[in-house]
PDB file of C-alpha atoms in Angstrom:
ATOM      1  CA  UNK A  24     160.707  60.234  73.319  1.00  0.00           C
ATOM      2  CA  UNK A  25     158.264  62.431  71.410  1.00  0.00           C
ATOM      3  CA  UNK A  26     156.551  65.307  73.183  1.00  0.00           C
ATOM      4  CA  UNK A  27     153.103  66.798  72.699  1.00  0.00           C
ATOM      5  CA  UNK A  28     154.566  70.118  73.793  1.00  0.00           C
ATOM      6  CA  UNK A  29     157.354  71.360  76.003  1.00  0.00           C
ATOM      7  CA  UNK A  30     154.970  72.867  78.552  1.00  0.00           C
ATOM      8  CA  UNK A  31     153.462  69.531  79.624  1.00  0.00           C
ATOM      9  CA  UNK A  32     156.538  67.409  78.768  1.00  0.00           C
ATOM     10  CA  UNK A  33     154.104  64.723  77.652  1.00  0.00           C
ATOM     11  CA  UNK A  34     154.842  61.626  75.625  1.00  0.00           C
ATOM     12  CA  UNK A  35     152.784  61.572  72.424  1.00  0.00           C
ATOM     13  CA  UNK A  36     151.293  58.133  71.945  1.00  0.00           C
ATOM     14  CA  UNK A  37     151.394  57.499  68.209  1.00  0.00           C
ATOM     15  CA  UNK A  38     152.454  54.684  65.887  1.00  0.00           C
ATOM     16  CA  UNK A  39     156.131  55.580  65.912  1.00  0.00           C
ATOM     17  CA  UNK A  40     156.399  55.718  69.681  1.00  0.00           C
ATOM     18  CA  UNK A  41     154.248  52.657  70.398  1.00  0.00           C
ATOM     19  CA  UNK A  42     156.039  50.496  67.842  1.00  0.00           C
ATOM     20  CA  UNK A  43     159.040  50.545  70.141  1.00  0.00           C
ATOM     21  CA  UNK A  44     156.946  49.183  73.024  1.00  0.00           C
ATOM     22  CA  UNK A  45     155.627  46.052  71.320  1.00  0.00           C
ATOM     23  CA  UNK A  46     156.797  42.786  72.889  1.00  0.00           C
ATOM     24  CA  UNK A  47     159.184  40.658  70.836  1.00  0.00           C
ATOM     25  CA  UNK A  48     158.848  36.883  70.825  1.00  0.00           C
ATOM     26  CA  UNK A  49     161.842  34.600  70.798  1.00  0.00           C
ATOM     27  CA  UNK A  50     161.955  31.847  68.209  1.00  0.00           C
ATOM     28  CA  UNK A  51     161.689  29.163  70.899  1.00  0.00           C
ATOM     29  CA  UNK A  52     158.919  30.774  72.987  1.00  0.00           C
ATOM     30  CA  UNK A  53     156.193  28.647  74.533  1.00  0.00           C
ATOM     31  CA  UNK A  54     152.845  29.904  75.844  1.00  0.00           C
ATOM     32  CA  UNK A  55     154.319  30.256  79.326  1.00  0.00           C
ATOM     33  CA  UNK A  56     156.878  32.708  77.952  1.00  0.00           C
ATOM     34  CA  UNK A  57     154.100  34.955  76.620  1.00  0.00           C
ATOM     35  CA  UNK A  58     152.502  35.851  79.929  1.00  0.00           C
ATOM     36  CA  UNK A  59     150.117  34.053  82.241  1.00  0.00           C
ATOM     37  CA  UNK A  60     147.358  36.406  83.378  1.00  0.00           C
ATOM     38  CA  UNK A  61     144.420  36.222  85.751  1.00  0.00           C
ATOM     39  CA  UNK A  62     141.189  38.094  85.029  1.00  0.00           C
ATOM     40  CA  UNK A  63     138.867  38.477  88.037  1.00  0.00           C
ATOM     41  CA  UNK A  64     135.582  39.708  86.593  1.00  0.00           C
ATOM     42  CA  UNK A  65     131.877  39.087  86.133  1.00  0.00           C
ATOM     43  CA  UNK A  66     131.107  37.895  89.659  1.00  0.00           C
ATOM     44  CA  UNK A  67     127.922  39.989  89.804  1.00  0.00           C
ATOM     45  CA  UNK A  68     126.486  38.194  86.803  1.00  0.00           C
ATOM     46  CA  UNK A  69     127.940  40.473  84.125  1.00  0.00           C
ATOM     47  CA  UNK A  70     129.742  37.606  82.448  1.00  0.00           C
ATOM     48  CA  UNK A  71     130.284  39.634  79.297  1.00  0.00           C
ATOM     49  CA  UNK A  72     132.835  41.780  81.147  1.00  0.00           C
ATOM     50  CA  UNK A  73     134.966  38.723  81.906  1.00  0.00           C
ATOM     51  CA  UNK A  74     134.643  37.517  78.330  1.00  0.00           C
ATOM     52  CA  UNK A  75     135.583  40.877  76.784  1.00  0.00           C
ATOM     53  CA  UNK A  76     138.648  41.404  78.989  1.00  0.00           C
ATOM     54  CA  UNK A  77     139.886  37.853  78.485  1.00  0.00           C
ATOM     55  CA  UNK A  78     139.328  37.776  74.720  1.00  0.00           C
ATOM     56  CA  UNK A  79     141.196  41.080  74.387  1.00  0.00           C
ATOM     57  CA  UNK A  80     144.056  39.710  76.481  1.00  0.00           C
ATOM     58  CA  UNK A  81     144.457  36.804  74.080  1.00  0.00           C
ATOM     59  CA  UNK A  82     144.338  39.133  71.075  1.00  0.00           C
ATOM     60  CA  UNK A  83     147.213  41.110  72.631  1.00  0.00           C
ATOM     61  CA  UNK A  84     149.421  38.065  72.936  1.00  0.00           C
ATOM     62  CA  UNK A  85     148.798  36.611  76.391  1.00  0.00           C
ATOM     63  CA  UNK A  86     149.954  32.997  76.385  1.00  0.00           C
ATOM     64  CA  UNK A  87     147.543  31.805  79.066  1.00  0.00           C
ATOM     65  CA  UNK A  88     144.417  33.463  80.442  1.00  0.00           C
ATOM     66  CA  UNK A  89     142.708  32.205  83.549  1.00  0.00           C
ATOM     67  CA  UNK A  90     139.359  33.623  84.624  1.00  0.00           C
ATOM     68  CA  UNK A  91     137.841  33.848  88.098  1.00  0.00           C
ATOM     69  CA  UNK A  92     134.156  34.556  87.548  1.00  0.00           C
ATOM     70  CA  UNK A  93     130.672  33.622  88.738  1.00  0.00           C
ATOM     71  CA  UNK A  94     129.930  29.909  88.662  1.00  0.00           C
ATOM     72  CA  UNK A  95     126.982  30.607  86.362  1.00  0.00           C
ATOM     73  CA  UNK A  96     129.363  32.161  83.857  1.00  0.00           C
ATOM     74  CA  UNK A  97     131.777  29.264  83.490  1.00  0.00           C
ATOM     75  CA  UNK A  98     129.841  27.324  80.859  1.00  0.00           C
ATOM     76  CA  UNK A  99     129.079  30.371  78.664  1.00  0.00           C
ATOM     77  CA  UNK A 100     132.701  31.538  78.765  1.00  0.00           C
ATOM     78  CA  UNK A 101     134.049  28.076  77.978  1.00  0.00           C
ATOM     79  CA  UNK A 102     131.752  27.986  74.939  1.00  0.00           C
ATOM     80  CA  UNK A 103     132.585  31.516  73.797  1.00  0.00           C
ATOM     81  CA  UNK A 104     136.295  31.413  74.610  1.00  0.00           C
ATOM     82  CA  UNK A 105     137.504  27.814  74.871  1.00  0.00           C
ATOM     83  CA  UNK A 106     141.147  28.957  74.941  1.00  0.00           C
ATOM     84  CA  UNK A 107     140.633  30.389  78.452  1.00  0.00           C
ATOM     85  CA  UNK A 108     140.685  28.413  81.697  1.00  0.00           C
ATOM     86  CA  UNK A 109     138.103  29.139  84.382  1.00  0.00           C
ATOM     87  CA  UNK A 110     139.373  28.692  87.944  1.00  0.00           C
ATOM     88  CA  UNK A 111     137.924  28.754  91.442  1.00  0.00           C
ATOM     89  CA  UNK A 112     138.924  31.314  94.037  1.00  0.00           C
ATOM     90  CA  UNK A 113     141.014  28.712  95.851  1.00  0.00           C
ATOM     91  CA  UNK A 114     142.794  27.740  92.642  1.00  0.00           C
ATOM     92  CA  UNK A 115     143.476  31.356  91.711  1.00  0.00           C
ATOM     93  CA  UNK A 116     144.845  32.444  95.063  1.00  0.00           C
ATOM     94  CA  UNK A 117     146.575  29.140  95.729  1.00  0.00           C
ATOM     95  CA  UNK A 118     148.787  29.783  92.697  1.00  0.00           C
ATOM     96  CA  UNK A 119     148.810  33.587  92.640  1.00  0.00           C
ATOM     97  CA  UNK A 120     152.590  33.759  92.276  1.00  0.00           C
ATOM     98  CA  UNK A 121     152.369  31.862  88.976  1.00  0.00           C
ATOM     99  CA  UNK A 122     150.670  34.793  87.243  1.00  0.00           C
ATOM    100  CA  UNK A 123     152.537  37.561  85.457  1.00  0.00           C
ATOM    101  CA  UNK A 124     149.695  40.107  85.769  1.00  0.00           C
ATOM    102  CA  UNK A 125     146.239  40.330  87.344  1.00  0.00           C
ATOM    103  CA  UNK A 126     143.161  42.364  86.402  1.00  0.00           C
ATOM    104  CA  UNK A 127     140.216  42.861  88.731  1.00  0.00           C
ATOM    105  CA  UNK A 128     136.968  44.788  88.670  1.00  0.00           C
ATOM    106  CA  UNK A 129     134.919  44.514  85.449  1.00  0.00           C
ATOM    107  CA  UNK A 130     131.382  43.327  86.156  1.00  0.00           C
ATOM    108  CA  UNK A 131     132.171  42.651  89.826  1.00  0.00           C
ATOM    109  CA  UNK A 132     129.592  44.789  91.615  1.00  0.00           C
ATOM    110  CA  UNK A 133     130.395  46.960  94.634  1.00  0.00           C
ATOM    111  CA  UNK A 134     130.383  44.638  97.623  1.00  0.00           C
ATOM    112  CA  UNK A 135     132.319  43.220 100.553  1.00  0.00           C
ATOM    113  CA  UNK A 136     133.304  40.343  98.267  1.00  0.00           C
ATOM    114  CA  UNK A 137     134.858  42.651  95.685  1.00  0.00           C
ATOM    115  CA  UNK A 138     136.702  44.562  98.414  1.00  0.00           C
ATOM    116  CA  UNK A 139     138.029  41.325  99.900  1.00  0.00           C
ATOM    117  CA  UNK A 140     139.331  40.124  96.543  1.00  0.00           C
ATOM    118  CA  UNK A 141     141.028  43.460  95.821  1.00  0.00           C
ATOM    119  CA  UNK A 142     142.644  43.376  99.257  1.00  0.00           C
ATOM    120  CA  UNK A 143     143.886  39.819  98.741  1.00  0.00           C
ATOM    121  CA  UNK A 144     145.334  40.571  95.298  1.00  0.00           C
ATOM    122  CA  UNK A 145     147.115  43.732  96.454  1.00  0.00           C
ATOM    123  CA  UNK A 146     148.564  42.117  99.577  1.00  0.00           C
ATOM    124  CA  UNK A 147     149.556  38.759  98.109  1.00  0.00           C
ATOM    125  CA  UNK A 148     150.565  39.546  94.515  1.00  0.00           C
ATOM    126  CA  UNK A 149     153.817  41.329  93.706  1.00  0.00           C
ATOM    127  CA  UNK A 150     153.288  41.790  89.966  1.00  0.00           C
ATOM    128  CA  UNK A 151     151.331  44.336  87.928  1.00  0.00           C
ATOM    129  CA  UNK A 152     147.672  44.799  88.868  1.00  0.00           C
ATOM    130  CA  UNK A 153     145.009  46.502  86.744  1.00  0.00           C
ATOM    131  CA  UNK A 154     141.904  47.764  88.560  1.00  0.00           C
ATOM    132  CA  UNK A 155     138.884  48.872  86.534  1.00  0.00           C
ATOM    133  CA  UNK A 156     135.125  49.454  86.696  1.00  0.00           C
ATOM    134  CA  UNK A 157     133.549  48.138  89.918  1.00  0.00           C
ATOM    135  CA  UNK A 158     137.038  47.654  91.302  1.00  0.00           C
ATOM    136  CA  UNK A 159     137.403  51.433  91.138  1.00  0.00           C
ATOM    137  CA  UNK A 160     133.931  52.047  92.549  1.00  0.00           C
ATOM    138  CA  UNK A 161     134.738  49.746  95.449  1.00  0.00           C
ATOM    139  CA  UNK A 162     138.044  51.527  96.013  1.00  0.00           C
ATOM    140  CA  UNK A 163     136.221  54.858  96.128  1.00  0.00           C
ATOM    141  CA  UNK A 164     133.819  53.610  98.822  1.00  0.00           C
ATOM    142  CA  UNK A 165     135.566  54.712 102.013  1.00  0.00           C
ATOM    143  CA  UNK A 166     133.887  52.108 104.239  1.00  0.00           C
ATOM    144  CA  UNK A 167     135.988  49.405 102.556  1.00  0.00           C
ATOM    145  CA  UNK A 168     139.218  51.219 103.564  1.00  0.00           C
ATOM    146  CA  UNK A 169     141.248  50.129 100.534  1.00  0.00           C
ATOM    147  CA  UNK A 170     143.353  53.245  99.881  1.00  0.00           C
ATOM    148  CA  UNK A 171     146.334  52.123 101.944  1.00  0.00           C
ATOM    149  CA  UNK A 172     146.140  48.649 100.422  1.00  0.00           C
ATOM    150  CA  UNK A 173     146.425  50.115  96.909  1.00  0.00           C
ATOM    151  CA  UNK A 174     149.320  52.373  97.876  1.00  0.00           C
ATOM    152  CA  UNK A 175     151.113  49.437  99.495  1.00  0.00           C
ATOM    153  CA  UNK A 176     150.889  47.345  96.314  1.00  0.00           C
ATOM    154  CA  UNK A 177     152.743  50.052  94.303  1.00  0.00           C
ATOM    155  CA  UNK A 178     152.542  48.277  90.905  1.00  0.00           C
ATOM    156  CA  UNK A 179     148.911  49.192  90.234  1.00  0.00           C
ATOM    157  CA  UNK A 180     147.157  50.766  87.250  1.00  0.00           C
ATOM    158  CA  UNK A 181     143.761  52.449  87.764  1.00  0.00           C
ATOM    159  CA  UNK A 182     141.679  52.978  84.612  1.00  0.00           C
ATOM    160  CA  UNK A 183     138.751  55.311  85.403  1.00  0.00           C
ATOM    161  CA  UNK A 184     136.393  57.113  83.092  1.00  0.00           C
ATOM    162  CA  UNK A 185     135.342  60.575  84.173  1.00  0.00           C
ATOM    163  CA  UNK A 186     132.608  59.518  86.620  1.00  0.00           C
ATOM    164  CA  UNK A 187     134.821  56.889  88.255  1.00  0.00           C
ATOM    165  CA  UNK A 188     137.651  59.413  88.519  1.00  0.00           C
ATOM    166  CA  UNK A 189     135.328  61.845  90.280  1.00  0.00           C
ATOM    167  CA  UNK A 190     134.383  59.179  92.829  1.00  0.00           C
ATOM    168  CA  UNK A 191     138.029  58.347  93.482  1.00  0.00           C
ATOM    169  CA  UNK A 192     138.889  61.918  94.456  1.00  0.00           C
ATOM    170  CA  UNK A 193     135.540  63.113  95.795  1.00  0.00           C
ATOM    171  CA  UNK A 194     134.478  65.692  93.218  1.00  0.00           C
ATOM    172  CA  UNK A 195     131.735  66.101  90.648  1.00  0.00           C
ATOM    173  CA  UNK A 196     132.193  64.484  87.235  1.00  0.00           C
ATOM    174  CA  UNK A 197     131.276  67.815  85.644  1.00  0.00           C
ATOM    175  CA  UNK A 198     134.438  69.328  87.120  1.00  0.00           C
ATOM    176  CA  UNK A 199     136.621  67.102  84.922  1.00  0.00           C
ATOM    177  CA  UNK A 200     137.003  68.271  81.339  1.00  0.00           C
ATOM    178  CA  UNK A 201     139.467  68.335  78.453  1.00  0.00           C
ATOM    179  CA  UNK A 202     141.248  71.380  79.802  1.00  0.00           C
ATOM    180  CA  UNK A 203     141.991  69.998  83.273  1.00  0.00           C
ATOM    181  CA  UNK A 204     142.001  66.217  82.731  1.00  0.00           C
ATOM    182  CA  UNK A 205     145.772  65.954  83.123  1.00  0.00           C
ATOM    183  CA  UNK A 206     145.754  67.494  86.590  1.00  0.00           C
ATOM    184  CA  UNK A 207     142.920  65.243  87.751  1.00  0.00           C
ATOM    185  CA  UNK A 208     144.779  62.239  86.371  1.00  0.00           C
ATOM    186  CA  UNK A 209     147.906  63.295  88.278  1.00  0.00           C
ATOM    187  CA  UNK A 210     145.868  63.821  91.448  1.00  0.00           C
ATOM    188  CA  UNK A 211     144.642  60.218  91.301  1.00  0.00           C
ATOM    189  CA  UNK A 212     148.163  58.909  90.659  1.00  0.00           C
ATOM    190  CA  UNK A 213     149.466  60.813  93.657  1.00  0.00           C
ATOM    191  CA  UNK A 214     146.601  59.870  95.982  1.00  0.00           C
ATOM    192  CA  UNK A 215     146.884  56.147  95.297  1.00  0.00           C
ATOM    193  CA  UNK A 216     150.611  55.920  94.408  1.00  0.00           C
ATOM    194  CA  UNK A 217     149.545  54.326  91.155  1.00  0.00           C
ATOM    195  CA  UNK A 218     149.496  54.676  87.425  1.00  0.00           C
ATOM    196  CA  UNK A 219     146.275  56.314  86.278  1.00  0.00           C
ATOM    197  CA  UNK A 220     144.735  56.113  82.827  1.00  0.00           C
ATOM    198  CA  UNK A 221     141.907  58.645  82.579  1.00  0.00           C
ATOM    199  CA  UNK A 222     139.672  57.740  79.642  1.00  0.00           C
ATOM    200  CA  UNK A 223     138.170  60.152  77.154  1.00  0.00           C
ATOM    201  CA  UNK A 224     139.260  62.209  74.168  1.00  0.00           C
ATOM    202  CA  UNK A 225     143.058  62.317  74.284  1.00  0.00           C
ATOM    203  CA  UNK A 226     143.185  59.740  77.065  1.00  0.00           C
ATOM    204  CA  UNK A 227     146.030  60.568  79.430  1.00  0.00           C
ATOM    205  CA  UNK A 228     148.313  58.281  81.426  1.00  0.00           C
ATOM    206  CA  UNK A 229     150.239  59.463  84.484  1.00  0.00           C
ATOM    207  CA  UNK A 230     152.205  57.930  87.317  1.00  0.00           C
ATOM    208  CA  UNK A 231     153.575  58.985  90.680  1.00  0.00           C
ATOM    209  CA  UNK A 232     156.958  59.723  89.069  1.00  0.00           C
ATOM    210  CA  UNK A 233     155.227  62.523  87.138  1.00  0.00           C
ATOM    211  CA  UNK A 234     155.473  60.806  83.776  1.00  0.00           C
ATOM    212  CA  UNK A 235     152.676  61.834  81.416  1.00  0.00           C
ATOM    213  CA  UNK A 236     151.470  60.422  78.095  1.00  0.00           C
ATOM    214  CA  UNK A 237     148.683  61.671  75.843  1.00  0.00           C
ATOM    215  CA  UNK A 238     146.944  59.337  73.409  1.00  0.00           C
ATOM    216  CA  UNK A 239     146.265  60.339  69.802  1.00  0.00           C
ATOM    217  CA  UNK A 240     143.953  57.521  68.690  1.00  0.00           C
ATOM    218  CA  UNK A 241     140.281  56.719  69.254  1.00  0.00           C
ATOM    219  CA  UNK A 242     136.864  58.175  68.463  1.00  0.00           C
ATOM    220  CA  UNK A 243     133.442  58.773  70.094  1.00  0.00           C
ATOM    221  CA  UNK A 244     132.080  55.493  68.738  1.00  0.00           C
ATOM    222  CA  UNK A 245     134.111  53.747  71.439  1.00  0.00           C
ATOM    223  CA  UNK A 246     131.732  55.101  74.082  1.00  0.00           C
ATOM    224  CA  UNK A 247     129.907  51.797  74.260  1.00  0.00           C
ATOM    225  CA  UNK A 248     129.381  49.038  76.819  1.00  0.00           C
ATOM    226  CA  UNK A 249     132.379  46.728  77.163  1.00  0.00           C
ATOM    227  CA  UNK A 250     134.946  49.063  75.629  1.00  0.00           C
ATOM    228  CA  UNK A 251     136.653  49.594  78.985  1.00  0.00           C
ATOM    229  CA  UNK A 252     136.708  45.853  79.661  1.00  0.00           C
ATOM    230  CA  UNK A 253     138.574  45.393  76.378  1.00  0.00           C
ATOM    231  CA  UNK A 254     141.161  47.968  77.419  1.00  0.00           C
ATOM    232  CA  UNK A 255     141.622  46.251  80.786  1.00  0.00           C
ATOM    233  CA  UNK A 256     142.420  42.963  79.093  1.00  0.00           C
ATOM    234  CA  UNK A 257     144.858  44.647  76.722  1.00  0.00           C
ATOM    235  CA  UNK A 258     146.840  46.373  79.478  1.00  0.00           C
ATOM    236  CA  UNK A 259     146.967  43.151  81.491  1.00  0.00           C
ATOM    237  CA  UNK A 260     148.217  41.129  78.523  1.00  0.00           C
ATOM    238  CA  UNK A 261     151.039  43.526  77.709  1.00  0.00           C
ATOM    239  CA  UNK A 262     152.079  43.815  81.361  1.00  0.00           C
ATOM    240  CA  UNK A 263     152.014  40.029  81.593  1.00  0.00           C
ATOM    241  CA  UNK A 264     154.497  39.833  78.731  1.00  0.00           C
ATOM    242  CA  UNK A 265     157.044  41.747  80.758  1.00  0.00           C
ATOM    243  CA  UNK A 266     156.422  45.303  79.582  1.00  0.00           C
ATOM    244  CA  UNK A 267     156.755  47.809  82.422  1.00  0.00           C
ATOM    245  CA  UNK A 268     153.240  48.698  83.592  1.00  0.00           C
ATOM    246  CA  UNK A 269     153.346  52.364  82.552  1.00  0.00           C
ATOM    247  CA  UNK A 270     154.519  51.388  79.057  1.00  0.00           C
ATOM    248  CA  UNK A 271     151.993  48.537  78.871  1.00  0.00           C
ATOM    249  CA  UNK A 272     149.234  51.020  79.711  1.00  0.00           C
ATOM    250  CA  UNK A 273     150.441  53.462  77.056  1.00  0.00           C
ATOM    251  CA  UNK A 274     150.703  50.769  74.386  1.00  0.00           C
ATOM    252  CA  UNK A 275     147.258  49.388  75.187  1.00  0.00           C
ATOM    253  CA  UNK A 276     145.678  52.849  75.188  1.00  0.00           C
ATOM    254  CA  UNK A 277     146.993  53.619  71.708  1.00  0.00           C
ATOM    255  CA  UNK A 278     146.171  50.217  70.181  1.00  0.00           C
ATOM    256  CA  UNK A 279     142.716  50.241  71.793  1.00  0.00           C
ATOM    257  CA  UNK A 280     142.058  53.570  70.090  1.00  0.00           C
ATOM    258  CA  UNK A 281     143.502  52.417  66.777  1.00  0.00           C
ATOM    259  CA  UNK A 282     141.348  49.286  66.841  1.00  0.00           C
ATOM    260  CA  UNK A 283     138.368  51.517  67.574  1.00  0.00           C
ATOM    261  CA  UNK A 284     139.287  53.748  64.643  1.00  0.00           C
ATOM    262  CA  UNK A 285     139.418  50.699  62.349  1.00  0.00           C
ATOM    263  CA  UNK A 286     136.009  49.569  63.617  1.00  0.00           C
ATOM    264  CA  UNK A 287     134.543  53.039  63.069  1.00  0.00           C
ATOM    265  CA  UNK A 288     135.957  53.133  59.531  1.00  0.00           C
ATOM    266  CA  UNK A 289     134.323  49.806  58.691  1.00  0.00           C
ATOM    267  CA  UNK A 290     131.032  50.154  60.560  1.00  0.00           C
ATOM    268  CA  UNK A 291     130.561  53.804  61.459  1.00  0.00           C
ATOM    269  CA  UNK A 292     130.782  55.247  64.953  1.00  0.00           C
ATOM    270  CA  UNK A 293     127.094  54.763  65.737  1.00  0.00           C
ATOM    271  CA  UNK A 294     126.989  51.040  64.947  1.00  0.00           C
ATOM    272  CA  UNK A 295     130.262  49.849  66.451  1.00  0.00           C
ATOM    273  CA  UNK A 296     130.342  47.633  69.564  1.00  0.00           C
ATOM    274  CA  UNK A 297     133.083  46.541  71.947  1.00  0.00           C
ATOM    275  CA  UNK A 298     133.456  43.246  70.119  1.00  0.00           C
ATOM    276  CA  UNK A 299     134.286  45.210  66.988  1.00  0.00           C
ATOM    277  CA  UNK A 300     137.230  46.768  68.836  1.00  0.00           C
ATOM    278  CA  UNK A 301     138.521  43.290  69.702  1.00  0.00           C
ATOM    279  CA  UNK A 302     138.083  42.192  66.080  1.00  0.00           C
ATOM    280  CA  UNK A 303     140.405  44.991  64.976  1.00  0.00           C
ATOM    281  CA  UNK A 304     143.175  44.624  67.581  1.00  0.00           C
ATOM    282  CA  UNK A 305     145.245  42.444  65.269  1.00  0.00           C
ATOM    283  CA  UNK A 306     144.985  45.021  62.482  1.00  0.00           C
ATOM    284  CA  UNK A 307     146.033  47.781  64.868  1.00  0.00           C
ATOM    285  CA  UNK A 308     149.061  45.777  65.999  1.00  0.00           C
ATOM    286  CA  UNK A 309     150.088  44.777  62.482  1.00  0.00           C
ATOM    287  CA  UNK A 310     149.833  48.378  61.271  1.00  0.00           C
ATOM    288  CA  UNK A 311     152.311  49.691  63.839  1.00  0.00           C
TER     289      UNK A 311
END
């Protein structure tokens, strides 16, 4: 285990460390051995969020990706990503125990419907759960009373950016900065008994066991719409392949940044888009 420094006792997420986390495929593997994941996203009409997360999950090795999204999004997604399978709510929750990991939140909107789906996933699914974007905003809305549900699930990863983190713990986004990000990340982990990945320069990952990891990859060009959806799909794919959720989050954070660095090298930080991060995931993995 490599440390950033002795004072924080943090794991340094770099190529050497993350190489050891990559999943290894057996010679006789089938797609069902490579993780079956469910992506619940895009119900508010933001179909691109479901597409980005699901495409990234495939690029990170998920064997099967099923998508629960708005009915209006099924045809576009099947055209853009024919490898994925779109399912109804009844199909998804009728076979919830068949999934190896579940992601929920991107492009969902903050609503009773989103809260209900989060509650159902956390109560009925025993595997790793990744909550992002509007899933986090719904969690932060006290009227939905989801805090105890999240803590009960235990195997949950929350992936806020600074503004979402502020909502989760009831502070101003301006209070969170590079100097204190670790403590805010730990506060979220403790409050929700979860893993927390707090995005930004030197993204940090913490859990309720006080583990801490600091990422070394990434650049400002990744501050673009859809980038977080890509990361959600990556974490979910690695967790679905049997990697412990904290390690899956660390691996995804580093590779997400490395793919972003490749995209910035080829296109420049100003011009890069979230799809460019996905296009460079394979390069990031192969370069480990």
